[in-house]
mmCIF file of C-alpha atoms in Angstrom:
data_model
loop_
_atom_site.group_PDB
_atom_site.id
_atom_site.type_symbol
_atom_site.label_atom_id
_atom_site.label_comp_id
_atom_site.label_asym_id
_atom_site.label_seq_id
_atom_site.Cartn_x
_atom_site.Cartn_y
_atom_site.Cartn_z
ATOM 1 C CA MET X 1 0.000 0.000 0.000
ATOM 2 C CA ASN X 2 1.138 3.530 -0.785
ATOM 3 C CA MET X 3 1.270 5.082 2.663
ATOM 4 C CA ALA X 4 1.264 8.556 1.078
ATOM 5 C CA GLY X 5 -2.410 7.917 0.439
ATOM 6 C CA ILE X 6 -3.277 8.068 4.129
ATOM 7 C CA GLU X 7 -5.499 10.976 5.108
ATOM 8 C CA ARG X 8 -3.769 13.667 7.142
ATOM 9 C CA VAL X 9 -5.667 14.227 10.371
ATOM 10 C CA ARG X 10 -6.505 17.803 11.175
ATOM 11 C CA ALA X 11 -5.517 17.675 14.822
ATOM 12 C CA ASP X 12 -2.783 20.262 15.126
ATOM 13 C CA ASN X 13 -3.191 20.589 18.879
ATOM 14 C CA PHE X 14 -3.134 16.856 19.560
ATOM 15 C CA LYS X 15 0.354 15.463 20.016
ATOM 16 C CA GLN X 16 1.184 12.305 18.126
ATOM 17 C CA PHE X 17 3.118 10.935 21.083
ATOM 18 C CA ASP X 18 2.569 11.824 24.718
ATOM 19 C CA CYS X 19 2.897 10.430 28.230
ATOM 20 C CA VAL X 20 -0.313 10.591 30.283
ATOM 21 C CA THR X 21 -1.508 9.361 33.664
ATOM 22 C CA ASP X 22 -5.038 7.929 33.287
ATOM 23 C CA PHE X 23 -4.956 4.282 32.194
ATOM 24 C CA SER X 24 -8.196 3.281 33.925
ATOM 25 C CA ASP X 25 -9.959 2.119 30.739
ATOM 26 C CA HIS X 26 -6.961 0.338 29.236
ATOM 27 C CA HIS X 27 -7.839 -3.261 28.360
ATOM 28 C CA TYR X 28 -4.921 -4.850 30.200
ATOM 29 C CA HIS X 29 -5.273 -2.703 33.291
ATOM 30 C CA ALA X 30 -8.963 -3.592 33.527
ATOM 31 C CA ARG X 31 -8.093 -7.294 33.262
ATOM 32 C CA SER X 32 -5.529 -7.199 36.055
ATOM 33 C CA LYS X 33 -6.540 -9.549 38.860
ATOM 34 C CA SER X 34 -4.098 -8.154 41.390
ATOM 35 C CA LYS X 35 -2.799 -4.708 42.267
ATOM 36 C CA GLU X 36 -0.001 -3.809 39.870
ATOM 37 C CA LYS X 37 3.273 -2.299 40.944
ATOM 38 C CA LYS X 38 4.203 1.179 39.763
ATOM 39 C CA ASN X 39 5.619 -0.085 36.479
ATOM 40 C CA GLY X 40 3.202 -2.966 36.132
ATOM 41 C CA SER X 41 5.045 -6.268 36.250
ATOM 42 C CA ILE X 42 8.248 -4.871 34.696
ATOM 43 C CA ASN X 43 11.218 -5.371 37.025
ATOM 44 C CA ASN X 44 13.973 -6.278 34.572
ATOM 45 C CA LYS X 45 16.301 -3.314 33.945
ATOM 46 C CA ASN X 46 16.999 -4.422 30.377
ATOM 47 C CA THR X 47 13.267 -4.572 29.649
ATOM 48 C CA VAL X 48 12.729 -1.097 31.083
ATOM 49 C CA LYS X 49 15.619 0.208 28.998
ATOM 50 C CA ARG X 50 14.173 -1.349 25.840
ATOM 51 C CA ILE X 51 10.723 0.122 26.508
ATOM 52 C CA MET X 52 12.283 3.561 26.925
ATOM 53 C CA LYS X 53 14.006 3.032 23.583
ATOM 54 C CA GLU X 54 10.635 2.149 22.024
ATOM 55 C CA TRP X 55 9.183 5.393 23.393
ATOM 56 C CA GLU X 56 12.038 7.328 21.819
ATOM 57 C CA ILE X 57 11.514 5.686 18.409
ATOM 58 C CA LEU X 58 7.785 6.368 18.486
ATOM 59 C CA GLU X 59 8.209 9.997 19.518
ATOM 60 C CA LYS X 60 10.608 10.654 16.650
ATOM 61 C CA SER X 61 9.251 8.451 13.857
ATOM 62 C CA LEU X 62 5.459 8.101 14.015
ATOM 63 C CA PRO X 63 3.721 8.900 10.705
ATOM 64 C CA GLU X 64 1.049 11.605 10.778
ATOM 65 C CA SER X 65 -1.711 9.003 10.800
ATOM 66 C CA ILE X 66 -0.759 7.112 13.984
ATOM 67 C CA TYR X 67 -1.086 8.459 17.543
ATOM 68 C CA VAL X 68 0.311 6.905 20.710
ATOM 69 C CA ARG X 69 -0.144 7.409 24.437
ATOM 70 C CA VAL X 70 2.090 5.835 27.065
ATOM 71 C CA TYR X 71 1.540 5.981 30.807
ATOM 72 C CA GLU X 72 3.649 7.570 33.518
ATOM 73 C CA GLY X 73 2.596 5.060 36.165
ATOM 74 C CA ARG X 74 2.445 1.964 33.949
ATOM 75 C CA ILE X 75 5.291 1.739 31.466
ATOM 76 C CA ASP X 76 4.089 -1.739 30.543
ATOM 77 C CA LEU X 77 0.974 -0.280 28.869
ATOM 78 C CA LEU X 78 0.529 1.625 25.611
ATOM 79 C CA ARG X 79 -2.445 2.722 23.491
ATOM 80 C CA ALA X 80 -2.338 3.518 19.777
ATOM 81 C CA ALA X 81 -4.848 5.107 17.408
ATOM 82 C CA VAL X 82 -4.423 4.163 13.739
ATOM 83 C CA ILE X 83 -6.137 6.152 10.982
ATOM 84 C CA GLY X 84 -7.487 4.166 8.033
ATOM 85 C CA ALA X 85 -5.817 4.900 4.695
ATOM 86 C CA ARG X 86 -7.437 6.411 1.624
ATOM 87 C CA LYS X 87 -8.689 4.008 -1.042
ATOM 88 C CA THR X 88 -9.514 1.354 1.532
ATOM 89 C CA PRO X 89 -12.856 0.551 3.193
ATOM 90 C CA TYR X 90 -11.254 1.885 6.412
ATOM 91 C CA HIS X 91 -10.723 5.394 5.045
ATOM 92 C CA ASN X 92 -11.214 8.083 7.719
ATOM 93 C CA GLY X 93 -11.874 5.498 10.413
ATOM 94 C CA ILE X 94 -9.939 5.493 13.698
ATOM 95 C CA PHE X 95 -8.895 2.122 15.083
ATOM 96 C CA PHE X 96 -7.595 1.665 18.629
ATOM 97 C CA PHE X 97 -5.161 -0.924 19.941
ATOM 98 C CA ASP X 98 -4.175 -1.495 23.581
ATOM 99 C CA LEU X 99 -0.713 -2.993 24.076
ATOM 100 C CA LYS X 100 1.009 -4.578 27.057
ATOM 101 C CA PHE X 101 4.730 -5.277 27.289
ATOM 102 C CA PRO X 102 5.488 -8.696 28.856
ATOM 103 C CA PRO X 103 8.018 -8.925 31.736
ATOM 104 C CA ASP X 104 10.672 -10.426 29.422
ATOM 105 C CA TYR X 105 10.180 -7.938 26.563
ATOM 106 C CA PRO X 106 11.554 -7.943 23.874
ATOM 107 C CA ASN X 107 12.155 -11.703 24.071
ATOM 108 C CA SER X 108 8.386 -12.074 23.763
ATOM 109 C CA PRO X 109 6.195 -9.822 21.600
ATOM 110 C CA PRO X 110 3.702 -7.441 23.226
ATOM 111 C CA LYS X 111 0.135 -8.476 23.872
ATOM 112 C CA VAL X 112 -2.305 -6.532 21.706
ATOM 113 C CA CYS X 113 -6.054 -6.030 22.022
ATOM 114 C CA TYR X 114 -8.114 -4.321 19.325
ATOM 115 C CA ARG X 115 -10.928 -2.092 20.602
ATOM 116 C CA SER X 116 -13.607 -3.795 18.519
ATOM 117 C CA PHE X 117 -16.920 -2.754 20.122
ATOM 118 C CA GLY X 118 -17.962 -6.331 19.356
ATOM 119 C CA LEU X 119 -17.511 -5.892 15.593
ATOM 120 C CA ARG X 120 -15.272 -7.930 13.297
ATOM 121 C CA LEU X 121 -14.250 -5.719 10.395
ATOM 122 C CA ASN X 122 -11.131 -7.610 9.347
ATOM 123 C CA PRO X 123 -10.079 -11.289 9.206
ATOM 124 C CA ASN X 124 -7.119 -10.436 11.468
ATOM 125 C CA LEU X 125 -9.146 -8.474 14.036
ATOM 126 C CA TYR X 126 -11.643 -10.525 16.012
ATOM 127 C CA ALA X 127 -14.773 -9.222 17.692
ATOM 128 C CA THR X 128 -13.220 -10.292 21.015
ATOM 129 C CA GLY X 129 -10.274 -7.954 20.420
ATOM 130 C CA TYR X 130 -7.875 -10.744 19.520
ATOM 131 C CA VAL X 131 -5.304 -9.722 16.902
ATOM 132 C CA CYS X 132 -4.067 -12.447 14.547
ATOM 133 C CA LEU X 133 -0.705 -11.401 13.109
ATOM 134 C CA SER X 134 2.573 -13.153 12.349
ATOM 135 C CA LEU X 135 4.568 -10.328 13.957
ATOM 136 C CA LEU X 136 2.798 -11.053 17.243
ATOM 137 C CA ASN X 137 3.407 -14.803 16.873
ATOM 138 C CA THR X 138 -0.369 -15.284 16.862
ATOM 139 C CA TRP X 139 -0.285 -16.541 13.271
ATOM 140 C CA GLY X 140 2.174 -18.543 11.195
ATOM 141 C CA GLY X 141 5.102 -16.953 9.447
ATOM 142 C CA ILE X 142 8.811 -17.321 8.784
ATOM 143 C CA GLY X 143 11.875 -15.147 9.245
ATOM 144 C CA THR X 144 11.175 -11.438 9.697
ATOM 145 C CA GLU X 145 7.427 -12.053 9.453
ATOM 146 C CA ARG X 146 7.565 -13.212 13.073
ATOM 147 C CA TRP X 147 8.674 -11.293 16.154
ATOM 148 C CA CYS X 148 12.457 -10.877 16.328
ATOM 149 C CA PRO X 149 13.742 -9.569 19.706
ATOM 150 C CA GLU X 150 16.751 -7.885 18.100
ATOM 151 C CA LYS X 151 14.933 -6.159 15.234
ATOM 152 C CA SER X 152 11.174 -5.953 15.779
ATOM 153 C CA THR X 153 9.722 -2.739 17.228
ATOM 154 C CA ILE X 154 6.367 -1.297 18.240
ATOM 155 C CA LEU X 155 6.602 1.149 15.334
ATOM 156 C CA GLN X 156 6.969 -1.790 12.929
ATOM 157 C CA LEU X 157 3.938 -3.425 14.534
ATOM 158 C CA LEU X 158 1.760 -0.316 14.197
ATOM 159 C CA LEU X 159 2.775 0.201 10.575
ATOM 160 C CA SER X 160 1.935 -3.449 9.866
ATOM 161 C CA LEU X 161 -1.506 -3.052 11.401
ATOM 162 C CA GLN X 162 -2.143 0.006 9.284
ATOM 163 C CA GLY X 163 -0.650 -1.094 5.972
ATOM 164 C CA LEU X 164 -0.972 -4.884 5.953
ATOM 165 C CA VAL X 165 -4.105 -5.489 8.029
ATOM 166 C CA LEU X 166 -6.258 -2.420 7.301
ATOM 167 C CA ASN X 167 -5.660 -2.663 3.563
ATOM 168 C CA GLU X 168 -7.686 -2.062 0.396
ATOM 169 C CA LYS X 169 -8.937 -5.663 0.048
ATOM 170 C CA PRO X 170 -8.981 -7.226 3.553
ATOM 171 C CA TYR X 171 -11.002 -10.165 2.212
ATOM 172 C CA PHE X 172 -7.745 -11.708 1.024
ATOM 173 C CA ASN X 173 -6.151 -11.505 4.492
ATOM 174 C CA GLU X 174 -7.912 -14.761 5.277
ATOM 175 C CA PRO X 175 -5.876 -17.672 3.865
ATOM 176 C CA GLY X 176 -7.403 -20.142 1.471
ATOM 177 C CA ILE X 177 -8.881 -20.178 -2.017
ATOM 178 C CA LYS X 178 -11.869 -17.871 -2.439
ATOM 179 C CA PRO X 179 -13.993 -16.515 -5.304
ATOM 180 C CA ALA X 180 -12.108 -13.423 -6.506
ATOM 181 C CA TRP X 181 -15.272 -11.344 -6.871
ATOM 182 C CA SER X 182 -16.290 -11.691 -3.207
ATOM 183 C CA TRP X 183 -13.886 -9.000 -2.010
ATOM 184 C CA GLU X 184 -16.386 -6.335 -3.119
ATOM 185 C CA SER X 185 -19.202 -7.560 -0.904
ATOM 186 C CA TYR X 186 -16.693 -7.994 1.945
ATOM 187 C CA ASN X 187 -15.542 -4.378 1.491
ATOM 188 C CA ALA X 188 -19.152 -3.227 1.618
ATOM 189 C CA ASN X 189 -19.660 -4.972 4.956
ATOM 190 C CA VAL X 190 -16.356 -3.608 6.279
ATOM 191 C CA PHE X 191 -17.344 -0.045 5.409
ATOM 192 C CA VAL X 192 -20.626 -0.424 7.279
ATOM 193 C CA LEU X 193 -18.807 -1.790 10.342
ATOM 194 C CA SER X 194 -16.222 0.996 10.115
ATOM 195 C CA CYS X 195 -19.038 3.567 10.169
ATOM 196 C CA LYS X 196 -20.558 1.843 13.208
ATOM 197 C CA THR X 197 -17.151 2.039 14.895
ATOM 198 C CA MET X 198 -17.102 5.790 14.227
ATOM 199 C CA LEU X 199 -20.420 6.130 16.049
ATOM 200 C CA PHE X 200 -19.178 4.116 19.027
ATOM 201 C CA LEU X 201 -16.064 6.298 19.227
ATOM 202 C CA CYS X 202 -18.065 9.519 19.147
ATOM 203 C CA ARG X 203 -20.310 8.237 21.937
ATOM 204 C CA ASN X 204 -17.616 6.578 24.056
ATOM 205 C CA PRO X 205 -14.124 7.862 23.156
ATOM 206 C CA PRO X 206 -11.135 6.080 24.748
ATOM 207 C CA LYS X 207 -9.517 8.113 27.506
ATOM 208 C CA ASN X 208 -6.810 10.562 26.449
ATOM 209 C CA PHE X 209 -8.039 10.507 22.830
ATOM 210 C CA GLU X 210 -11.217 12.557 23.146
ATOM 211 C CA GLY X 211 -9.591 15.556 21.458
ATOM 212 C CA LEU X 212 -8.268 13.527 18.527
ATOM 213 C CA ILE X 213 -11.632 11.902 17.859
ATOM 214 C CA ALA X 214 -13.543 15.191 17.936
ATOM 215 C CA GLU X 215 -11.031 17.032 15.753
ATOM 216 C CA HIS X 216 -10.668 14.171 13.285
ATOM 217 C CA PHE X 217 -14.388 13.897 12.646
ATOM 218 C CA ARG X 218 -14.811 17.671 12.556
ATOM 219 C CA GLY X 219 -12.298 17.789 9.733
ATOM 220 C CA ASN X 220 -13.367 14.665 7.831
ATOM 221 C CA ALA X 221 -17.155 14.528 8.253
ATOM 222 C CA GLY X 222 -17.783 15.802 4.730
ATOM 223 C CA ASP X 223 -15.619 13.126 3.129
ATOM 224 C CA ILE X 224 -17.230 10.368 5.181
ATOM 225 C CA LEU X 225 -20.797 11.411 4.383
ATOM 226 C CA ARG X 226 -20.035 11.941 0.694
ATOM 227 C CA ALA X 227 -18.426 8.510 0.560
ATOM 228 C CA CYS X 228 -21.676 7.051 1.915
ATOM 229 C CA VAL X 229 -23.602 8.629 -0.957
ATOM 230 C CA GLU X 230 -21.032 7.727 -3.638
ATOM 231 C CA TYR X 231 -21.045 4.100 -2.553
ATOM 232 C CA LEU X 232 -24.803 3.888 -2.144
ATOM 233 C CA GLU X 233 -25.396 5.278 -5.651
ATOM 234 C CA GLY X 234 -22.864 2.946 -7.241
ATOM 235 C CA ARG X 235 -20.512 5.634 -8.498
ATOM 236 C CA VAL X 236 -17.437 4.274 -6.742
ATOM 237 C CA ARG X 237 -16.549 0.757 -5.626
ATOM 238 C CA VAL X 238 -16.641 0.496 -1.852
ATOM 239 C CA GLY X 239 -13.169 1.126 -0.512
ATOM 240 C CA PHE X 240 -11.955 3.315 -3.377
ATOM 241 C CA PHE X 241 -13.448 6.721 -2.605
ATOM 242 C CA ASN X 242 -10.635 9.273 -2.745
ATOM 243 C CA GLY X 243 -12.334 12.398 -1.487
ATOM 244 C CA ASP X 244 -13.276 14.170 -4.719
ATOM 245 C CA GLY X 245 -16.011 11.935 -6.041
ATOM 246 C CA ALA X 246 -13.690 9.727 -8.108
ATOM 247 C CA GLY X 247 -12.529 6.258 -7.272
ATOM 248 C CA ALA X 248 -9.282 4.533 -8.149
ATOM 249 C CA ASP X 249 -9.765 1.434 -10.276
ATOM 250 C CA ALA X 250 -13.444 2.221 -10.505
ATOM 251 C CA PRO X 251 -14.124 5.273 -12.723
ATOM 252 C CA VAL X 252 -17.808 5.856 -13.360
ATOM 253 C CA SER X 253 -18.883 8.324 -16.037
ATOM 254 C CA SER X 254 -22.214 6.989 -17.298
ATOM 255 C CA LYS X 255 -25.294 5.127 -16.181
ATOM 256 C CA LYS X 256 -24.162 2.037 -18.065
ATOM 257 C CA LYS X 257 -21.071 1.813 -15.896
ATOM 258 C CA LYS X 258 -22.937 2.017 -12.616
ATOM 259 C CA ILE X 259 -21.705 -0.395 -9.982
ATOM 260 C CA LYS X 260 -24.302 -2.820 -8.685
ATOM 261 C CA VAL X 261 -25.139 -2.102 -5.056
ATOM 262 C CA SER X 262 -26.926 -4.654 -2.907
ATOM 263 C CA ARG X 263 -30.211 -3.794 -1.252
ATOM 264 C CA LYS X 264 -28.717 -4.839 2.091
ATOM 265 C CA PHE X 265 -25.843 -2.363 1.740
ATOM 266 C CA LYS X 266 -28.184 0.433 0.642
ATOM 267 C CA GLY X 267 -30.399 -0.165 3.643
ATOM 268 C CA ALA X 268 -27.464 -0.266 6.080
ATOM 269 C CA VAL X 269 -25.914 2.951 4.761
ATOM 270 C CA ALA X 270 -29.260 4.748 4.661
ATOM 271 C CA GLU X 271 -29.805 3.782 8.314
ATOM 272 C CA LEU X 272 -26.304 4.809 9.417
ATOM 273 C CA TYR X 273 -26.108 8.074 7.510
ATOM 274 C CA PRO X 274 -28.390 10.230 9.732
ATOM 275 C CA LYS X 275 -26.721 8.832 12.851
ATOM 276 C CA LEU X 276 -23.321 9.799 11.473
ATOM 277 C CA TYR X 277 -24.669 13.222 10.530
ATOM 278 C CA GLN X 278 -25.908 13.807 14.070
ATOM 279 C CA ALA X 279 -22.679 12.513 15.637
ATOM 280 C CA PHE X 280 -20.511 14.738 13.438
ATOM 281 C CA ASN X 281 -22.783 17.699 14.056
ATOM 282 C CA GLY X 282 -22.308 17.017 17.757
ATOM 283 C CA VAL X 283 -18.543 17.506 17.506
ATOM 284 C CA GLY X 284 -18.937 20.739 15.560
ATOM 285 C CA ALA X 285 -18.349 19.577 11.976
ATOM 286 C CA SER X 286 -19.377 21.895 9.138
ATOM 287 C CA LEU X 287 -22.192 20.075 7.356
ATOM 288 C CA ILE X 288 -23.593 22.874 5.195
ATOM 289 C CA GLY X 289 -25.084 21.508 1.996
ATOM 290 C CA LEU X 290 -25.063 17.895 3.153
ATOM 291 C CA PRO X 291 -28.433 16.123 3.498
ATOM 292 C CA GLU X 292 -29.410 15.055 6.995
ATOM 293 C CA LYS X 293 -30.598 11.677 5.774
ATOM 294 C CA ILE X 294 -30.744 9.517 2.657
ATOM 295 C CA ASN X 295 -33.990 8.073 1.374
ATOM 296 C CA VAL X 296 -32.922 5.104 -0.720
ATOM 297 C CA SER X 297 -36.057 5.220 -2.819
ATOM 298 C CA GLU X 298 -35.212 8.770 -3.809
ATOM 299 C CA SER X 299 -31.526 8.394 -4.587
ATOM 300 C CA PRO X 300 -31.224 7.678 -8.325
ATOM 301 C CA ALA X 301 -28.230 8.933 -10.282
ATOM 302 C CA GLY X 302 -28.160 12.686 -10.396
ATOM 303 C CA GLY X 303 -30.322 13.075 -7.258
ATOM 304 C CA ILE X 304 -28.526 13.601 -3.967
ATOM 305 C CA ILE X 305 -25.123 13.164 -5.531
ATOM 306 C CA GLY X 306 -25.890 15.809 -8.143
ATOM 307 C CA LYS X 307 -26.775 18.312 -5.431
ATOM 308 C CA LEU X 308 -23.607 17.447 -3.503
ATOM 309 C CA LYS X 309 -21.402 17.827 -6.571
ATOM 310 C CA ARG X 310 -22.909 21.237 -7.364
ATOM 311 C CA PHE X 311 -22.437 22.344 -3.768
ATOM 312 C CA TRP X 312 -18.778 21.261 -3.579
ATOM 313 C CA LYS X 313 -18.052 22.761 -6.981
ATOM 314 C CA LYS X 314 -19.520 26.050 -5.816
ATOM 315 C CA ILE X 315 -17.549 26.316 -2.551
ATOM 316 C CA THR X 316 -14.269 25.235 -4.141
ATOM 317 C CA ALA X 317 -14.543 27.528 -7.166
#
C-alpha cells in the first residue's frame, strides 16, 4: 500500500506521542486480577531500557496518521490510534489498539487487544479484540514475518496493522482459495462496520483521545458522508473513494457503468447516515449543503449526488 495515500488528520493541537496518567480504561489494566506495581510487572532493567528506547523511536518516527499514548505510572501499557488509509474501506476510520509489554520484553512480543466494540471488520481483528498477526506470533510466518527480539519494534507493529491489516482488500487476508469477486461484498460490509465504529467512538471515546476523535471527525465529516452517498449510488466501488467523487480502479462516467449495489448495503448505509450526521454535528463539523438523511427510494443517479457535486463545486470555485 502507498502510505502517502493516508489521510492527514486535522488535529494540530493533539500530540502524536505523549505520556499521560489515566490508564483506567486500558484493556490490560482492567483485566488485572491483582494490584499492579508502579511499572506494572516490569522489574527487569533491560526490559525497562528497551521500553524507553521504544518510546524514543515512536516519539521521533510516528507517521502523521498514527497516535500513541504511554503511561507515567504503567510503562508496561501503551495505546495507539491508527487512521485508516485512503482508497480502503477503512478510510477516515480510527482504530484503537491497547498494548502490554510482557516482563521479558523484547524476548516475547507485546500483547495486543483491538478495541472492537464487538464488531469484526477484518479477518485479522476478532470481535473479542484478539489480533491475529505473524509479527505477534499469533499466526504462522517465517523469518522477519515473526517477532524478532533484536529487530522488531512497536513502530513496525503499528505500521503493519495500518498497511498490511487495514488494507484495500482485507477479504484476502484470510488464507485459502476464495472466489475473486467476493472481495467487493466484503468491502461493503467492512465499510458499514467501520461507520458503526465511528459512532461508538463519538459516543464513548477512549480516555486521552477525546480531542483527537472530535477534531478528526470535525475535519473529515464531509468526506465520510459523501463517501456514503457515492457508494450507495454505485458511483465508486466500496473502498476506493478518494475524497473528490472519483474512485481509483473504478471510474464511473455513465449510467451504463454504474456499480451494482446490494439492497442490504443500501439499507445499512441509509440507516447509518443520519446517525453519522448527528454525531458529526455534535462535535462541531461543518455540514452545510449535506443532506441530513438519505432516502434510498429517492436516490437515483443525479439526485442527492448531483446536489452534492454542485455544492462542492460552488464552494471550491
